[in-house]
Amino acid sequence: MSSTAADPERESPGRNDPSAGVQKALLGIGWTLVGVPLVYGLVQTLRRVVTLFTG
Amino acid sequence: MASFLDRSRTVAGPGYSRWLIPPAALAVHLSIGQVYATSVYKSSLVETFGASLTSIGVIFSIAIVMLGLSAAVLGKWVDHGGPRKAMFTAACFWAAGFFVAAIGISTTQLWLVYLGYGVLGGIGLGIGYISPVSTLIKWFPDRPGLATGMAIMGFGGGALIASPLSNQLLRAYDSSYDGTAGSVASGSAVAQLFVTLGVIYLVAMMYGAFTIRVAPPDYAPPGWDPSTRKQSSMVTTASVSANNAVRTPQFWLLWVLLFCNVTAGIGILEQAAPMIQDFFRDGGTTAISAVAAGGFVGLLSLGNMAGRFVWSSTSDVIGRKRIYMVYLGVGAVLYVLLALVGQTATALFVLLALVILSFYGGGFATMPAYLRDLFGTFEVGAIHGRVLTAWSAAGVAGPLIVNGFLDARGTPGELVAADYRPALLTMVVLLVIGFVANLLIKPVAERFHEPSDAAAPAPAAAR
């Protein structure tokens, strides 16, 4: 498999790209979608960790 | 539909923000990281199937073995088919694994759980684990350790999310289950949990599949000069194929060091809760309660996750070889301290174990960047997939070593710190072997390089 002159990637990269404004919105949505569950997991785990020093 | 998944449909233009890529990768890794949260419903499965703990543990073992095998076998397909097709496939396998396993639990047929969560889910794990790696490396040629650290941190974070979420869902599905030690959820509640998790992970991974983008050819981030990349002879601008990589001593040295690092980490992870109780046992009673031991396991999970991001990012600054010298060399010293003086103070024991587990996580997350340095980006995903067979082997060897030594020393619940020394010192030997393997790694010989027109070109100019 090689990247040659006929490679479609070289023909039209970015043809499906959203506009800059939409990209900004997607950045916020994307990081929120993964950030919120991660924070939930961290908080729940820290609550467990506290028992190491109190329980 | 097939064309939408093709690599050619996912190539971004020059103005595309690369910071949209890590959330897509994290969505996949946070989902498949659930594999480390199986202890939540282990007792329920034992009771539902009337099976031994070992028989239920086999589900997890099959999944990890299938992870390594599928990553190794399908790595080239992932590299050439592109990340969207790979993530889509991973999502289908991972979710199907939950659904088939749920049928197995509902009908009390354990083989269906082996087939579902173990085989189908394991294939989803393998494809999902490697699918975003080469894409991220190409988007972040200036900080490959940071990029892969972000994604692989998600694998550690997945368990942090799945464990409390599963507990809450089981309480919702079974009113008699309260989530405390000794309380066991019903089989139907676990089956409902599996269906729920399958749906959640299908949606999350599809989000990743539909938002992932491949970096444009010759991509370089703004303000980064690709000519500064080759500052070290250990960082190549050449390309090595996956088939050639496995013929190099460097590949097998990396395999050995990953195997040693993972085996040593699993040694602690597998036994974390009973281990801390045994280390502080005096006259038949332990100073550490079961609840506190659970907190210790949580702390190790945090160390494992944080190490993936922090140490892998650090490797961008100090170099891959040096960071593995830290993981394996300093790790060996910390293991010796744990074995010999770990029982003197709880804080010391916890601190040593925490740093050791951060090195364990760091070893996983830094590996793709080390592979990129040595073999180039051409088929780094496929090479990574083949190296991950070391993880599968370590997943079998680690528990075998620890359990073998502990079984010979006495009965669970009566062990003390001294009983762990043979197992811990064996891990020290393994880490020293890994340290030597790392020292022996040199740049890959030119005869293994691809001809310059056969492989994807290295970044040529900043845009």
Short mmCIF file of C-alpha atoms in Angstrom, two decimals:
data_model
loop_
_atom_site.label_atom_id
_atom_site.label_comp_id
_atom_site.label_asym_id
_atom_site.label_seq_id
_atom_site.Cartn_x
_atom_site.Cartn_y
_atom_site.Cartn_z
CA MET A 1 0.00 0.00 0.00
CA SER A 2 1.51 3.28 -0.98
CA SER A 3 0.68 6.94 -1.21
CA THR A 4 0.94 7.65 -4.90
CA ALA A 5 -0.24 10.43 -7.16
CA ALA A 6 -3.53 8.55 -7.68
CA ASP A 7 -4.22 8.44 -3.97
CA PRO A 8 -7.70 9.91 -3.40
CA GLU A 9 -6.43 11.47 -0.16
CA ARG A 10 -4.29 13.74 -2.30
CA GLU A 11 -7.12 14.58 -4.67
CA SER A 12 -9.57 16.26 -2.33
CA PRO A 13 -8.47 16.41 1.29
CA GLY A 14 -10.86 18.33 3.48
CA ARG A 15 -13.83 18.13 1.13
CA ASN A 16 -16.02 17.07 4.09
CA ASP A 17 -14.59 19.54 6.60
CA PRO A 18 -17.04 21.61 8.65
CA SER A 19 -16.60 25.38 8.71
CA ALA A 20 -14.39 27.04 11.34
CA GLY A 21 -17.43 28.02 13.41
CA VAL A 22 -18.82 24.50 13.38
CA GLN A 23 -15.37 23.16 14.30
CA LYS A 24 -15.35 25.41 17.37
CA ALA A 25 -18.76 24.09 18.40
CA LEU A 26 -17.62 20.51 17.79
CA LEU A 27 -14.54 21.13 19.96
CA GLY A 28 -16.77 22.16 22.86
CA ILE A 29 -19.18 19.26 22.34
CA GLY A 30 -16.41 16.68 21.88
CA TRP A 31 -14.41 17.62 24.95
CA THR A 32 -17.61 17.88 27.03
CA LEU A 33 -18.77 14.44 25.89
CA VAL A 34 -15.55 12.79 27.05
CA GLY A 35 -14.77 15.21 29.88
CA VAL A 36 -18.01 14.91 31.84
CA PRO A 37 -17.90 11.08 32.23
CA LEU A 38 -14.20 11.28 33.04
CA VAL A 39 -14.81 13.84 35.79
CA TYR A 40 -17.66 11.65 37.10
CA GLY A 41 -15.27 8.67 37.24
CA LEU A 42 -12.54 10.71 38.91
CA VAL A 43 -14.88 12.09 41.58
CA GLN A 44 -16.32 8.64 42.33
CA THR A 45 -12.83 7.14 42.56
CA LEU A 46 -11.55 9.94 44.80
CA ARG A 47 -14.49 9.28 47.13
CA ARG A 48 -13.29 5.67 47.34
CA VAL A 49 -9.70 6.76 47.87
CA VAL A 50 -10.72 8.86 50.87
CA THR A 51 -11.71 5.65 52.66
CA LEU A 52 -8.08 4.53 52.50
CA PHE A 53 -7.22 7.33 54.91
CA THR A 54 -10.44 7.36 56.93
CA GLY A 55 -11.73 3.77 56.86
CA MET B 1 -22.30 3.46 3.73
CA ALA B 2 -19.06 1.65 3.01
CA SER B 3 -17.66 4.64 1.16
CA PHE B 4 -18.42 6.91 4.12
CA LEU B 5 -16.17 4.70 6.22
CA ASP B 6 -13.33 4.73 3.70
CA ARG B 7 -10.05 6.34 4.60
CA SER B 8 -10.31 8.69 1.60
CA ARG B 9 -13.54 10.19 3.01
CA THR B 10 -11.87 11.05 6.33
CA VAL B 11 -8.89 13.07 5.14
CA ALA B 12 -9.02 16.55 6.67
CA GLY B 13 -8.09 19.78 4.96
CA PRO B 14 -5.27 22.06 6.07
CA GLY B 15 -7.49 24.21 8.29
CA TYR B 16 -8.91 21.36 10.33
CA SER B 17 -8.34 21.64 14.10
CA ARG B 18 -6.23 18.73 15.34
CA TRP B 19 -7.74 19.15 18.82
CA LEU B 20 -10.94 17.55 17.48
CA ILE B 21 -9.07 14.26 17.16
CA PRO B 22 -8.29 13.43 20.83
CA PRO B 23 -11.99 13.46 21.91
CA ALA B 24 -12.76 10.99 19.09
CA ALA B 25 -9.92 8.73 20.26
CA LEU B 26 -10.92 9.15 23.91
CA ALA B 27 -14.53 8.19 23.14
CA VAL B 28 -13.26 4.81 21.95
CA HIS B 29 -10.67 4.24 24.69
CA LEU B 30 -12.99 5.35 27.52
CA SER B 31 -15.49 2.78 26.22
CA ILE B 32 -13.19 -0.21 25.86
CA GLY B 33 -11.47 0.59 29.18
CA GLN B 34 -14.54 -1.01 30.78
CA VAL B 35 -12.65 -4.31 30.51
CA TYR B 36 -10.82 -3.38 33.74
CA ALA B 37 -14.09 -2.92 35.66
CA THR B 38 -15.32 -6.52 35.51
CA SER B 39 -14.87 -7.10 39.25
CA VAL B 40 -18.13 -5.20 39.91
CA TYR B 41 -20.29 -8.09 38.69
CA LYS B 42 -17.88 -11.02 39.09
CA SER B 43 -19.61 -12.39 42.21
CA SER B 44 -23.01 -12.10 40.51
CA LEU B 45 -21.80 -14.18 37.57
CA VAL B 46 -20.31 -16.79 39.92
CA GLU B 47 -23.72 -17.12 41.61
CA THR B 48 -25.78 -16.97 38.39
CA PHE B 49 -23.80 -19.73 36.69
CA GLY B 50 -22.93 -21.70 39.84
CA ALA B 51 -19.37 -21.58 38.50
CA SER B 52 -15.98 -21.11 40.15
CA LEU B 53 -14.23 -17.75 40.30
CA THR B 54 -11.65 -19.19 37.91
CA SER B 55 -14.31 -20.09 35.32
CA ILE B 56 -15.65 -16.54 35.46
CA GLY B 57 -12.13 -15.10 35.37
CA VAL B 58 -11.65 -16.93 32.06
CA ILE B 59 -14.07 -14.41 30.44
CA PHE B 60 -11.59 -11.60 31.13
CA SER B 61 -8.60 -13.74 30.09
CA ILE B 62 -10.21 -14.59 26.73
CA ALA B 63 -10.94 -10.91 26.13
CA ILE B 64 -7.31 -9.89 26.80
CA VAL B 65 -5.90 -12.72 24.67
CA MET B 66 -8.28 -11.78 21.83
CA LEU B 67 -7.23 -8.15 22.25
CA GLY B 68 -3.60 -9.06 21.54
CA LEU B 69 -4.41 -11.48 18.73
CA SER B 70 -6.84 -9.19 16.90
CA ALA B 71 -4.52 -6.18 17.26
CA ALA B 72 -1.67 -8.26 15.83
CA VAL B 73 -3.64 -9.87 12.98
CA LEU B 74 -5.80 -6.87 12.00
CA GLY B 75 -3.21 -4.13 12.56
CA LYS B 76 -2.36 -3.74 8.87
CA TRP B 77 -6.04 -3.63 7.95
CA VAL B 78 -6.54 -0.89 10.56
CA ASP B 79 -3.61 1.13 9.17
CA HIS B 80 -4.71 0.88 5.55
CA GLY B 81 -8.49 0.89 6.01
CA GLY B 82 -8.31 4.04 8.11
CA PRO B 83 -9.47 4.92 11.63
CA ARG B 84 -13.17 5.46 10.84
CA LYS B 85 -13.68 1.99 9.42
CA ALA B 86 -11.65 0.51 12.30
CA MET B 87 -13.54 2.41 15.01
CA PHE B 88 -16.88 1.54 13.42
CA THR B 89 -15.91 -2.15 13.37
CA ALA B 90 -14.59 -1.99 16.93
CA ALA B 91 -17.85 -0.41 18.11
CA CYS B 92 -19.90 -3.18 16.45
CA PHE B 93 -17.79 -5.95 17.97
CA TRP B 94 -17.58 -4.39 21.44
CA ALA B 95 -21.34 -3.72 21.64
CA ALA B 96 -22.22 -7.11 20.09
CA GLY B 97 -20.03 -8.71 22.75
CA PHE B 98 -22.19 -7.18 25.49
CA PHE B 99 -25.44 -8.15 23.76
CA VAL B 100 -24.41 -11.79 23.17
CA ALA B 101 -23.09 -12.03 26.73
CA ALA B 102 -26.39 -10.62 28.03
CA ILE B 103 -28.24 -13.44 26.22
CA GLY B 104 -25.79 -15.90 27.78
CA ILE B 105 -26.47 -14.54 31.27
CA SER B 106 -30.25 -14.52 30.76
CA THR B 107 -30.23 -18.13 29.53
CA THR B 108 -27.45 -19.21 31.95
CA GLN B 109 -25.20 -20.42 29.15
CA LEU B 110 -21.64 -19.50 30.11
CA TRP B 111 -20.23 -20.39 26.70
CA LEU B 112 -22.25 -17.54 25.22
CA VAL B 113 -20.57 -15.14 27.66
CA TYR B 114 -17.17 -16.53 26.62
CA LEU B 115 -18.13 -16.07 22.97
CA GLY B 116 -19.75 -12.67 23.47
CA TYR B 117 -17.70 -10.65 25.95
CA GLY B 118 -14.56 -12.80 25.53
CA VAL B 119 -14.21 -13.40 21.78
CA LEU B 120 -16.39 -10.72 20.10
CA GLY B 121 -15.69 -8.12 22.77
CA GLY B 122 -11.98 -8.99 22.72
CA ILE B 123 -11.81 -8.38 18.97
CA GLY B 124 -13.50 -5.01 19.54
CA LEU B 125 -10.93 -4.26 22.22
CA GLY B 126 -7.98 -5.05 19.95
CA ILE B 127 -9.21 -3.05 16.97
CA GLY B 128 -10.44 -0.21 19.17
CA TYR B 129 -7.18 0.01 21.13
CA ILE B 130 -4.94 0.51 18.09
CA SER B 131 -7.40 2.33 15.78
CA PRO B 132 -6.71 5.94 16.85
CA VAL B 133 -2.99 5.52 17.58
CA SER B 134 -1.38 6.04 14.17
CA THR B 135 -3.92 8.77 13.37
CA LEU B 136 -3.00 10.70 16.51
CA ILE B 137 0.72 10.28 15.87
CA LYS B 138 0.31 11.82 12.41
CA TRP B 139 -1.72 14.75 13.79
CA PHE B 140 0.81 15.39 16.56
CA PRO B 141 4.24 14.81 14.97
CA ASP B 142 5.63 17.40 17.40
CA ARG B 143 4.22 15.69 20.53
CA PRO B 144 3.50 12.00 19.78
CA GLY B 145 3.89 10.99 23.42
CA LEU B 146 1.32 13.55 24.54
CA ALA B 147 -1.09 12.45 21.81
CA THR B 148 -0.92 8.72 22.50
CA GLY B 149 -0.84 9.42 26.24
CA MET B 150 -4.17 11.25 25.96
CA ALA B 151 -5.85 8.36 24.16
CA ILE B 152 -4.37 5.52 26.17
CA MET B 153 -5.09 7.44 29.39
CA GLY B 154 -8.70 6.96 28.31
CA PHE B 155 -8.27 3.22 28.54
CA GLY B 156 -7.34 3.65 32.21
CA GLY B 157 -10.14 6.17 32.69
CA GLY B 158 -12.71 3.80 31.22
CA ALA B 159 -12.56 1.61 34.29
CA LEU B 160 -12.93 4.62 36.59
CA ILE B 161 -16.20 5.46 34.84
CA ALA B 162 -17.54 1.93 34.31
CA SER B 163 -17.00 0.73 37.86
CA PRO B 164 -19.23 3.27 39.73
CA LEU B 165 -21.66 3.50 36.79
CA SER B 166 -22.15 -0.29 36.78
CA ASN B 167 -22.71 -0.24 40.53
CA GLN B 168 -25.37 2.45 40.22
CA LEU B 169 -27.09 0.64 37.34
CA LEU B 170 -27.08 -2.68 39.20
CA ARG B 171 -28.72 -0.97 42.19
CA ALA B 172 -31.37 0.44 39.83
CA TYR B 173 -32.03 -2.96 38.20
CA ASP B 174 -32.02 -5.00 41.44
CA SER B 175 -33.63 -3.35 44.48
CA SER B 176 -32.14 -5.96 46.84
CA TYR B 177 -28.60 -5.12 45.77
CA ASP B 178 -26.94 -2.30 47.73
CA GLY B 179 -23.41 -2.46 46.29
CA THR B 180 -21.72 -3.23 49.60
CA ALA B 181 -19.37 -6.16 50.22
CA GLY B 182 -21.37 -9.39 50.46
CA SER B 183 -24.30 -8.03 48.45
CA VAL B 184 -24.72 -9.79 45.09
CA ALA B 185 -26.80 -8.50 42.18
CA SER B 186 -29.13 -10.92 40.36
CA GLY B 187 -28.26 -12.40 36.97
CA SER B 188 -31.11 -10.55 35.28
CA ALA B 189 -29.77 -7.25 36.66
CA VAL B 190 -26.32 -8.05 35.19
CA ALA B 191 -27.93 -8.96 31.85
CA GLN B 192 -29.75 -5.61 31.83
CA LEU B 193 -26.49 -3.89 32.77
CA PHE B 194 -24.75 -5.53 29.79
CA VAL B 195 -27.48 -4.36 27.39
CA THR B 196 -27.29 -0.82 28.81
CA LEU B 197 -23.49 -0.70 28.59
CA GLY B 198 -23.63 -2.14 25.06
CA VAL B 199 -25.94 0.67 23.93
CA ILE B 200 -23.94 3.40 25.71
CA TYR B 201 -20.62 2.20 24.27
CA LEU B 202 -22.08 1.75 20.79
CA VAL B 203 -23.22 5.39 20.76
CA ALA B 204 -19.97 6.71 22.27
CA MET B 205 -17.73 4.76 19.90
CA MET B 206 -19.83 5.73 16.88
CA TYR B 207 -19.32 9.37 17.91
CA GLY B 208 -15.58 8.67 17.75
CA ALA B 209 -15.89 6.88 14.39
CA PHE B 210 -17.89 9.68 12.78
CA THR B 211 -15.70 12.55 14.03
CA ILE B 212 -12.24 11.06 13.51
CA ARG B 213 -10.20 12.56 10.68
CA VAL B 214 -6.93 11.57 9.06
CA ALA B 215 -4.24 14.26 8.87
CA PRO B 216 -3.71 15.65 5.35
CA PRO B 217 -0.64 14.40 3.50
CA ASP B 218 2.56 16.20 4.55
CA TYR B 219 0.75 17.67 7.57
CA ALA B 220 2.77 19.69 10.04
CA PRO B 221 1.24 21.77 12.85
CA PRO B 222 1.49 25.56 12.53
CA GLY B 223 4.76 26.86 13.92
CA TRP B 224 6.47 23.47 13.95
CA ASP B 225 9.47 22.88 11.74
CA PRO B 226 9.69 19.18 10.78
CA SER B 227 13.43 19.50 10.27
CA THR B 228 13.78 19.82 14.05
CA ARG B 229 12.26 16.38 14.53
CA LYS B 230 15.37 14.33 13.86
CA GLN B 231 17.36 15.55 16.81
CA SER B 232 18.35 12.07 17.88
CA SER B 233 19.61 9.02 16.02
CA MET B 234 16.83 7.15 17.86
CA VAL B 235 14.17 9.10 15.91
CA THR B 236 13.94 7.98 12.29
CA THR B 237 12.48 9.75 9.29
CA ALA B 238 12.48 6.46 7.38
CA SER B 239 9.63 3.94 7.17
CA VAL B 240 9.65 0.30 8.19
CA SER B 241 6.77 -2.02 7.27
CA ALA B 242 5.12 -4.22 9.89
CA ASN B 243 6.41 -7.34 8.14
CA ASN B 244 9.97 -6.02 8.23
CA ALA B 245 9.63 -4.70 11.78
CA VAL B 246 9.11 -8.17 13.24
CA ARG B 247 12.43 -9.20 11.61
CA THR B 248 14.35 -6.57 13.55
CA PRO B 249 15.92 -7.12 16.99
CA GLN B 250 14.45 -3.76 18.03
CA PHE B 251 10.89 -5.12 17.75
CA TRP B 252 11.64 -8.09 19.97
CA LEU B 253 13.55 -6.00 22.49
CA LEU B 254 10.50 -3.73 22.74
CA TRP B 255 8.29 -6.80 23.07
CA VAL B 256 10.44 -8.04 25.96
CA LEU B 257 10.48 -4.70 27.77
CA LEU B 258 6.70 -4.29 27.41
CA PHE B 259 6.17 -7.85 28.62
CA CYS B 260 8.42 -7.25 31.66
CA ASN B 261 6.86 -3.88 32.52
CA VAL B 262 3.28 -5.17 32.22
CA THR B 263 3.96 -8.42 34.09
CA ALA B 264 5.45 -6.46 36.99
CA GLY B 265 2.51 -4.04 37.10
CA ILE B 266 -0.10 -6.78 36.92
CA GLY B 267 1.67 -8.44 39.85
CA ILE B 268 0.47 -5.60 42.07
CA LEU B 269 -2.81 -4.83 40.30
CA GLU B 270 -4.09 -8.40 40.57
CA GLN B 271 -3.47 -8.61 44.31
CA ALA B 272 -3.88 -4.97 45.33
CA ALA B 273 -6.68 -5.27 47.90
CA PRO B 274 -5.48 -8.44 49.74
CA MET B 275 -1.86 -7.32 49.39
CA ILE B 276 -2.21 -4.11 51.42
CA GLN B 277 -4.17 -6.00 54.08
CA ASP B 278 -1.52 -8.74 54.25
CA PHE B 279 1.35 -6.25 54.44
CA PHE B 280 -0.12 -4.76 57.61
CA ARG B 281 -1.30 -7.99 59.23
CA ASP B 282 -0.13 -8.59 62.76
CA GLY B 283 -1.10 -11.61 64.84
CA GLY B 284 -3.93 -12.66 62.52
CA THR B 285 -5.59 -9.25 62.26
CA THR B 286 -4.93 -6.55 59.70
CA ALA B 287 -4.77 -2.82 60.28
CA ILE B 288 -6.37 -2.17 56.85
CA SER B 289 -10.14 -2.64 56.54
CA ALA B 290 -11.76 -4.06 53.40
CA VAL B 291 -13.19 -0.60 52.68
CA ALA B 292 -9.76 1.03 52.97
CA ALA B 293 -8.30 -1.70 50.74
CA GLY B 294 -10.95 -0.77 48.15
CA GLY B 295 -9.76 2.84 48.42
CA PHE B 296 -6.21 1.63 47.76
CA VAL B 297 -7.38 -0.09 44.56
CA GLY B 298 -9.03 3.18 43.49
CA LEU B 299 -5.82 5.09 44.17
CA LEU B 300 -3.84 2.64 42.04
CA SER B 301 -6.33 3.13 39.19
CA LEU B 302 -5.71 6.88 39.40
CA GLY B 303 -1.94 6.34 39.37
CA ASN B 304 -2.26 4.01 36.39
CA MET B 305 -4.35 6.55 34.48
CA ALA B 306 -2.29 9.62 35.40
CA GLY B 307 0.96 7.82 34.54
CA ARG B 308 -0.28 7.19 31.02
CA PHE B 309 -0.64 10.90 30.35
CA VAL B 310 2.10 12.42 32.50
CA TRP B 311 4.97 10.01 31.72
CA SER B 312 4.11 9.63 28.04
CA SER B 313 4.05 13.43 27.66
CA THR B 314 7.36 13.64 29.54
CA SER B 315 8.88 11.23 27.03
CA ASP B 316 8.47 13.92 24.34
CA VAL B 317 10.96 16.01 26.31
CA ILE B 318 13.50 13.50 27.64
CA GLY B 319 13.21 10.81 24.95
CA ARG B 320 11.65 7.38 24.79
CA LYS B 321 14.72 5.35 25.74
CA ARG B 322 15.37 7.45 28.85
CA ILE B 323 11.77 7.29 30.05
CA TYR B 324 11.79 3.48 29.79
CA MET B 325 15.04 3.49 31.79
CA VAL B 326 13.02 5.28 34.48
CA TYR B 327 10.03 2.90 34.23
CA LEU B 328 12.20 -0.19 34.44
CA GLY B 329 15.26 0.98 36.44
CA VAL B 330 13.58 3.18 39.03
CA GLY B 331 10.66 0.74 38.99
CA ALA B 332 13.00 -2.12 39.98
CA VAL B 333 14.42 -0.05 42.87
CA LEU B 334 10.89 0.82 44.06
CA TYR B 335 9.91 -2.86 43.89
CA VAL B 336 12.94 -3.76 46.07
CA LEU B 337 11.91 -1.09 48.59
CA LEU B 338 8.33 -2.35 48.54
CA ALA B 339 9.48 -5.92 49.18
CA LEU B 340 11.94 -5.06 51.95
CA VAL B 341 10.54 -2.01 53.79
CA GLY B 342 7.00 -1.62 52.44
CA GLN B 343 5.49 -3.00 55.64
CA THR B 344 7.07 -0.31 57.86
CA ALA B 345 4.50 2.43 57.13
CA THR B 346 1.19 2.51 55.25
CA ALA B 347 2.01 5.86 53.63
CA LEU B 348 5.31 4.48 52.29
CA PHE B 349 3.62 1.33 50.94
CA VAL B 350 0.90 3.37 49.24
CA LEU B 351 3.39 5.85 47.75
CA LEU B 352 5.65 3.10 46.36
CA ALA B 353 2.73 1.18 44.83
CA LEU B 354 1.28 4.39 43.37
CA VAL B 355 4.50 5.32 41.55
CA ILE B 356 5.03 1.72 40.36
CA LEU B 357 1.51 1.69 38.87
CA SER B 358 2.08 5.07 37.21
CA PHE B 359 5.14 3.51 35.50
CA TYR B 360 2.96 0.55 34.44
CA GLY B 361 0.51 2.93 32.76
CA GLY B 362 3.33 5.02 31.32
CA GLY B 363 4.85 1.92 29.72
CA PHE B 364 1.64 1.28 27.79
CA ALA B 365 1.12 4.85 26.66
CA THR B 366 4.70 5.56 25.57
CA MET B 367 5.03 2.43 23.43
CA PRO B 368 3.33 3.80 20.26
CA ALA B 369 5.60 6.86 20.31
CA TYR B 370 8.69 4.64 20.81
CA LEU B 371 7.54 2.55 17.81
CA ARG B 372 7.06 5.71 15.76
CA ASP B 373 10.58 6.87 16.66
CA LEU B 374 12.16 3.57 15.59
CA PHE B 375 9.98 2.43 12.67
CA GLY B 376 8.34 5.64 11.38
CA THR B 377 4.63 6.28 10.91
CA PHE B 378 4.13 4.08 7.81
CA GLU B 379 2.59 1.05 9.56
CA VAL B 380 2.99 2.07 13.19
CA GLY B 381 -0.54 0.90 14.06
CA ALA B 382 0.14 -2.58 12.73
CA ILE B 383 3.50 -2.77 14.51
CA HIS B 384 1.84 -1.57 17.72
CA GLY B 385 -0.78 -4.31 17.31
CA ARG B 386 1.93 -6.96 17.07
CA VAL B 387 3.79 -5.63 20.12
CA LEU B 388 0.56 -5.83 22.12
CA THR B 389 0.80 -9.64 22.08
CA ALA B 390 3.33 -8.99 24.91
CA TRP B 391 0.38 -7.65 26.93
CA SER B 392 -1.59 -10.85 26.34
CA ALA B 393 1.40 -12.95 27.41
CA ALA B 394 1.95 -10.77 30.48
CA GLY B 395 -1.74 -11.04 31.35
CA VAL B 396 -1.22 -14.77 31.71
CA ALA B 397 2.32 -14.70 33.22
CA GLY B 398 1.78 -11.96 35.83
CA PRO B 399 -1.03 -13.60 37.81
CA LEU B 400 0.60 -17.03 37.40
CA ILE B 401 3.84 -15.81 38.99
CA VAL B 402 2.18 -13.99 41.88
CA ASN B 403 -0.48 -16.62 42.61
CA GLY B 404 2.09 -19.43 42.27
CA PHE B 405 4.37 -17.91 44.91
CA LEU B 406 1.51 -16.96 47.25
CA ASP B 407 -0.13 -20.40 47.00
CA ALA B 408 3.18 -21.95 48.04
CA ARG B 409 3.54 -19.60 51.02
CA GLY B 410 0.18 -20.14 52.73
CA THR B 411 -3.55 -19.55 52.79
CA PRO B 412 -5.23 -16.32 51.63
CA GLY B 413 -6.19 -14.26 54.68
CA GLU B 414 -3.19 -15.50 56.66
CA LEU B 415 -0.35 -14.20 54.50
CA VAL B 416 2.04 -11.50 55.72
CA ALA B 417 4.47 -9.11 54.02
CA ALA B 418 7.34 -11.62 53.96
CA ASP B 419 5.21 -14.04 51.93
CA TYR B 420 5.13 -11.51 49.06
CA ARG B 421 8.93 -11.09 48.87
CA PRO B 422 9.67 -13.99 46.47
CA ALA B 423 7.00 -12.77 44.04
CA LEU B 424 8.07 -9.12 44.29
CA LEU B 425 11.76 -9.94 43.89
CA THR B 426 10.90 -12.04 40.82
CA MET B 427 9.27 -8.90 39.40
CA VAL B 428 12.53 -7.03 40.13
CA VAL B 429 14.42 -9.60 38.02
CA LEU B 430 11.90 -9.12 35.21
CA LEU B 431 12.26 -5.34 35.37
CA VAL B 432 16.07 -5.66 35.21
CA ILE B 433 15.70 -7.89 32.11
CA GLY B 434 13.44 -5.23 30.58
CA PHE B 435 15.96 -2.52 31.52
CA VAL B 436 18.77 -4.40 29.73
CA ALA B 437 16.52 -4.98 26.68
CA ASN B 438 15.88 -1.23 26.53
CA LEU B 439 19.60 -0.46 26.78
CA LEU B 440 20.26 -2.75 23.79
CA ILE B 441 17.84 -0.86 21.51
CA LYS B 442 19.64 0.91 18.67
CA PRO B 443 18.32 2.58 15.50
CA VAL B 444 16.85 0.14 12.95
CA ALA B 445 19.30 -0.90 10.21
CA GLU B 446 18.77 0.72 6.81
CA ARG B 447 18.19 -2.61 5.08
CA PHE B 448 14.78 -2.78 6.81
CA HIS B 449 13.69 0.65 5.54
CA GLU B 450 11.06 0.95 2.80
CA PRO B 451 12.13 2.51 -0.49
CA SER B 452 11.29 6.22 -0.27
CA ASP B 453 8.52 6.01 -2.92
CA ALA B 454 6.81 3.01 -1.29
CA ALA B 455 5.93 4.58 2.03
CA ALA B 456 4.06 7.67 3.06
CA PRO B 457 6.47 10.61 3.06
CA ALA B 458 7.62 12.21 6.26
CA PRO B 459 6.35 15.72 6.97
CA ALA B 460 8.08 18.08 4.58
CA ALA B 461 6.95 21.58 5.33
CA ALA B 462 4.95 23.50 7.87
CA ARG B 463 1.69 25.03 6.79
#
